[in-house]
JSON list of C-alpha atoms in Angstrom, two decimals:
[
{"chain": "A", "resi": 1, "resn": "UNK", "atom": "CA", "xyz": [1.30, -37.91, -7.14]},
{"chain": "A", "resi": 2, "resn": "UNK", "atom": "CA", "xyz": [2.32, -35.33, -4.58]},
{"chain": "A", "resi": 3, "resn": "UNK", "atom": "CA", "xyz": [1.79, -31.63, -4.77]},
{"chain": "A", "resi": 4, "resn": "UNK", "atom": "CA", "xyz": [4.75, -29.39, -5.71]},
{"chain": "A", "resi": 5, "resn": "UNK", "atom": "CA", "xyz": [3.80, -26.81, -3.06]},
{"chain": "A", "resi": 6, "resn": "UNK", "atom": "CA", "xyz": [4.61, -27.76, 0.52]},
{"chain": "A", "resi": 7, "resn": "UNK", "atom": "CA", "xyz": [3.93, -25.75, 3.67]},
{"chain": "A", "resi": 8, "resn": "UNK", "atom": "CA", "xyz": [5.38, -25.68, 7.16]},
{"chain": "A", "resi": 9, "resn": "UNK", "atom": "CA", "xyz": [4.95, -23.66, 10.34]},
{"chain": "A", "resi": 10, "resn": "UNK", "atom": "CA", "xyz": [8.21, -22.03, 11.47]},
{"chain": "A", "resi": 11, "resn": "UNK", "atom": "CA", "xyz": [9.17, -21.53, 15.07]},
{"chain": "A", "resi": 12, "resn": "UNK", "atom": "CA", "xyz": [7.95, -18.19, 16.42]},
{"chain": "A", "resi": 13, "resn": "UNK", "atom": "CA", "xyz": [10.13, -16.75, 19.12]},
{"chain": "A", "resi": 14, "resn": "UNK", "atom": "CA", "xyz": [8.51, -14.67, 21.86]},
{"chain": "A", "resi": 15, "resn": "UNK", "atom": "CA", "xyz": [11.42, -12.23, 21.43]},
{"chain": "A", "resi": 16, "resn": "UNK", "atom": "CA", "xyz": [11.05, -11.79, 17.67]},
{"chain": "A", "resi": 17, "resn": "UNK", "atom": "CA", "xyz": [10.84, -8.04, 16.93]},
{"chain": "A", "resi": 18, "resn": "UNK", "atom": "CA", "xyz": [8.99, -8.52, 13.61]},
{"chain": "A", "resi": 19, "resn": "UNK", "atom": "CA", "xyz": [5.47, -9.81, 13.04]},
{"chain": "A", "resi": 20, "resn": "UNK", "atom": "CA", "xyz": [5.77, -13.57, 12.47]},
{"chain": "A", "resi": 21, "resn": "UNK", "atom": "CA", "xyz": [4.91, -15.59, 9.39]},
{"chain": "A", "resi": 22, "resn": "UNK", "atom": "CA", "xyz": [2.51, -18.25, 10.61]},
{"chain": "A", "resi": 23, "resn": "UNK", "atom": "CA", "xyz": [2.95, -20.48, 7.58]},
{"chain": "A", "resi": 24, "resn": "UNK", "atom": "CA", "xyz": [5.68, -20.66, 4.92]},
{"chain": "A", "resi": 25, "resn": "UNK", "atom": "CA", "xyz": [5.52, -22.27, 1.47]},
{"chain": "A", "resi": 26, "resn": "UNK", "atom": "CA", "xyz": [8.20, -23.88, -0.66]},
{"chain": "A", "resi": 27, "resn": "UNK", "atom": "CA", "xyz": [8.25, -25.66, -4.00]},
{"chain": "A", "resi": 28, "resn": "UNK", "atom": "CA", "xyz": [9.63, -29.11, -4.71]},
{"chain": "A", "resi": 29, "resn": "UNK", "atom": "CA", "xyz": [11.07, -30.04, -8.12]},
{"chain": "A", "resi": 30, "resn": "UNK", "atom": "CA", "xyz": [9.02, -32.30, -10.42]},
{"chain": "A", "resi": 31, "resn": "UNK", "atom": "CA", "xyz": [11.70, -35.03, -10.64]},
{"chain": "A", "resi": 32, "resn": "UNK", "atom": "CA", "xyz": [10.82, -36.03, -7.06]},
{"chain": "A", "resi": 33, "resn": "UNK", "atom": "CA", "xyz": [7.53, -37.41, -8.36]},
{"chain": "A", "resi": 34, "resn": "UNK", "atom": "CA", "xyz": [8.87, -39.40, -11.34]},
{"chain": "A", "resi": 35, "resn": "UNK", "atom": "CA", "xyz": [10.44, -42.63, -9.99]},
{"chain": "A", "resi": 36, "resn": "UNK", "atom": "CA", "xyz": [12.15, -43.49, -13.31]},
{"chain": "A", "resi": 37, "resn": "UNK", "atom": "CA", "xyz": [12.63, -41.87, -16.72]},
{"chain": "A", "resi": 38, "resn": "UNK", "atom": "CA", "xyz": [10.05, -43.39, -19.07]},
{"chain": "A", "resi": 39, "resn": "UNK", "atom": "CA", "xyz": [11.19, -43.96, -22.66]},
{"chain": "A", "resi": 40, "resn": "UNK", "atom": "CA", "xyz": [9.94, -41.58, -25.33]},
{"chain": "A", "resi": 41, "resn": "UNK", "atom": "CA", "xyz": [9.63, -38.43, -23.21]},
{"chain": "A", "resi": 42, "resn": "UNK", "atom": "CA", "xyz": [9.20, -35.33, -25.39]},
{"chain": "A", "resi": 43, "resn": "UNK", "atom": "CA", "xyz": [12.30, -33.15, -25.59]},
{"chain": "A", "resi": 44, "resn": "UNK", "atom": "CA", "xyz": [13.00, -29.45, -26.00]},
{"chain": "A", "resi": 45, "resn": "UNK", "atom": "CA", "xyz": [15.15, -28.21, -28.85]},
{"chain": "A", "resi": 46, "resn": "UNK", "atom": "CA", "xyz": [18.83, -27.75, -27.82]},
{"chain": "A", "resi": 47, "resn": "UNK", "atom": "CA", "xyz": [18.42, -23.96, -27.61]},
{"chain": "A", "resi": 48, "resn": "UNK", "atom": "CA", "xyz": [15.26, -24.21, -25.50]},
{"chain": "A", "resi": 49, "resn": "UNK", "atom": "CA", "xyz": [16.84, -26.89, -23.28]},
{"chain": "A", "resi": 50, "resn": "UNK", "atom": "CA", "xyz": [19.80, -24.61, -22.51]},
{"chain": "A", "resi": 51, "resn": "UNK", "atom": "CA", "xyz": [17.42, -21.77, -21.72]},
{"chain": "A", "resi": 52, "resn": "UNK", "atom": "CA", "xyz": [15.27, -23.85, -19.35]},
{"chain": "A", "resi": 53, "resn": "UNK", "atom": "CA", "xyz": [18.04, -25.98, -17.82]},
{"chain": "A", "resi": 54, "resn": "UNK", "atom": "CA", "xyz": [16.53, -29.36, -18.72]},
{"chain": "A", "resi": 55, "resn": "UNK", "atom": "CA", "xyz": [16.01, -31.41, -21.86]},
{"chain": "A", "resi": 56, "resn": "UNK", "atom": "CA", "xyz": [12.58, -32.72, -20.90]},
{"chain": "A", "resi": 57, "resn": "UNK", "atom": "CA", "xyz": [9.46, -30.52, -20.47]},
{"chain": "A", "resi": 58, "resn": "UNK", "atom": "CA", "xyz": [8.11, -32.92, -17.81]},
{"chain": "A", "resi": 59, "resn": "UNK", "atom": "CA", "xyz": [11.09, -32.06, -15.58]},
{"chain": "A", "resi": 60, "resn": "UNK", "atom": "CA", "xyz": [10.87, -28.29, -16.03]},
{"chain": "A", "resi": 61, "resn": "UNK", "atom": "CA", "xyz": [9.38, -26.20, -13.29]},
{"chain": "A", "resi": 62, "resn": "UNK", "atom": "CA", "xyz": [9.38, -22.44, -13.46]},
{"chain": "A", "resi": 63, "resn": "UNK", "atom": "CA", "xyz": [9.07, -21.76, -9.76]},
{"chain": "A", "resi": 64, "resn": "UNK", "atom": "CA", "xyz": [6.42, -19.23, -8.94]},
{"chain": "A", "resi": 65, "resn": "UNK", "atom": "CA", "xyz": [7.05, -16.30, -6.65]},
{"chain": "A", "resi": 66, "resn": "UNK", "atom": "CA", "xyz": [6.58, -17.27, -3.03]},
{"chain": "A", "resi": 67, "resn": "UNK", "atom": "CA", "xyz": [3.43, -15.88, -1.46]},
{"chain": "A", "resi": 68, "resn": "UNK", "atom": "CA", "xyz": [3.78, -15.90, 2.27]}
]
């Protein structure tokens, strides 16, 4: 299984007036790592599913604040 946090090194221009970020991070959603929906996945209640945006806890990801 892959990691939900990916990193990359952006292009740094010699004319950039600000100090550069040498490495940036981004988060990938959990459904990228589940090739198919297995039967019998636990489900949120309808109210909780509307609040979180998904019916299944395995597909929920509360993205963390980016730390650059």
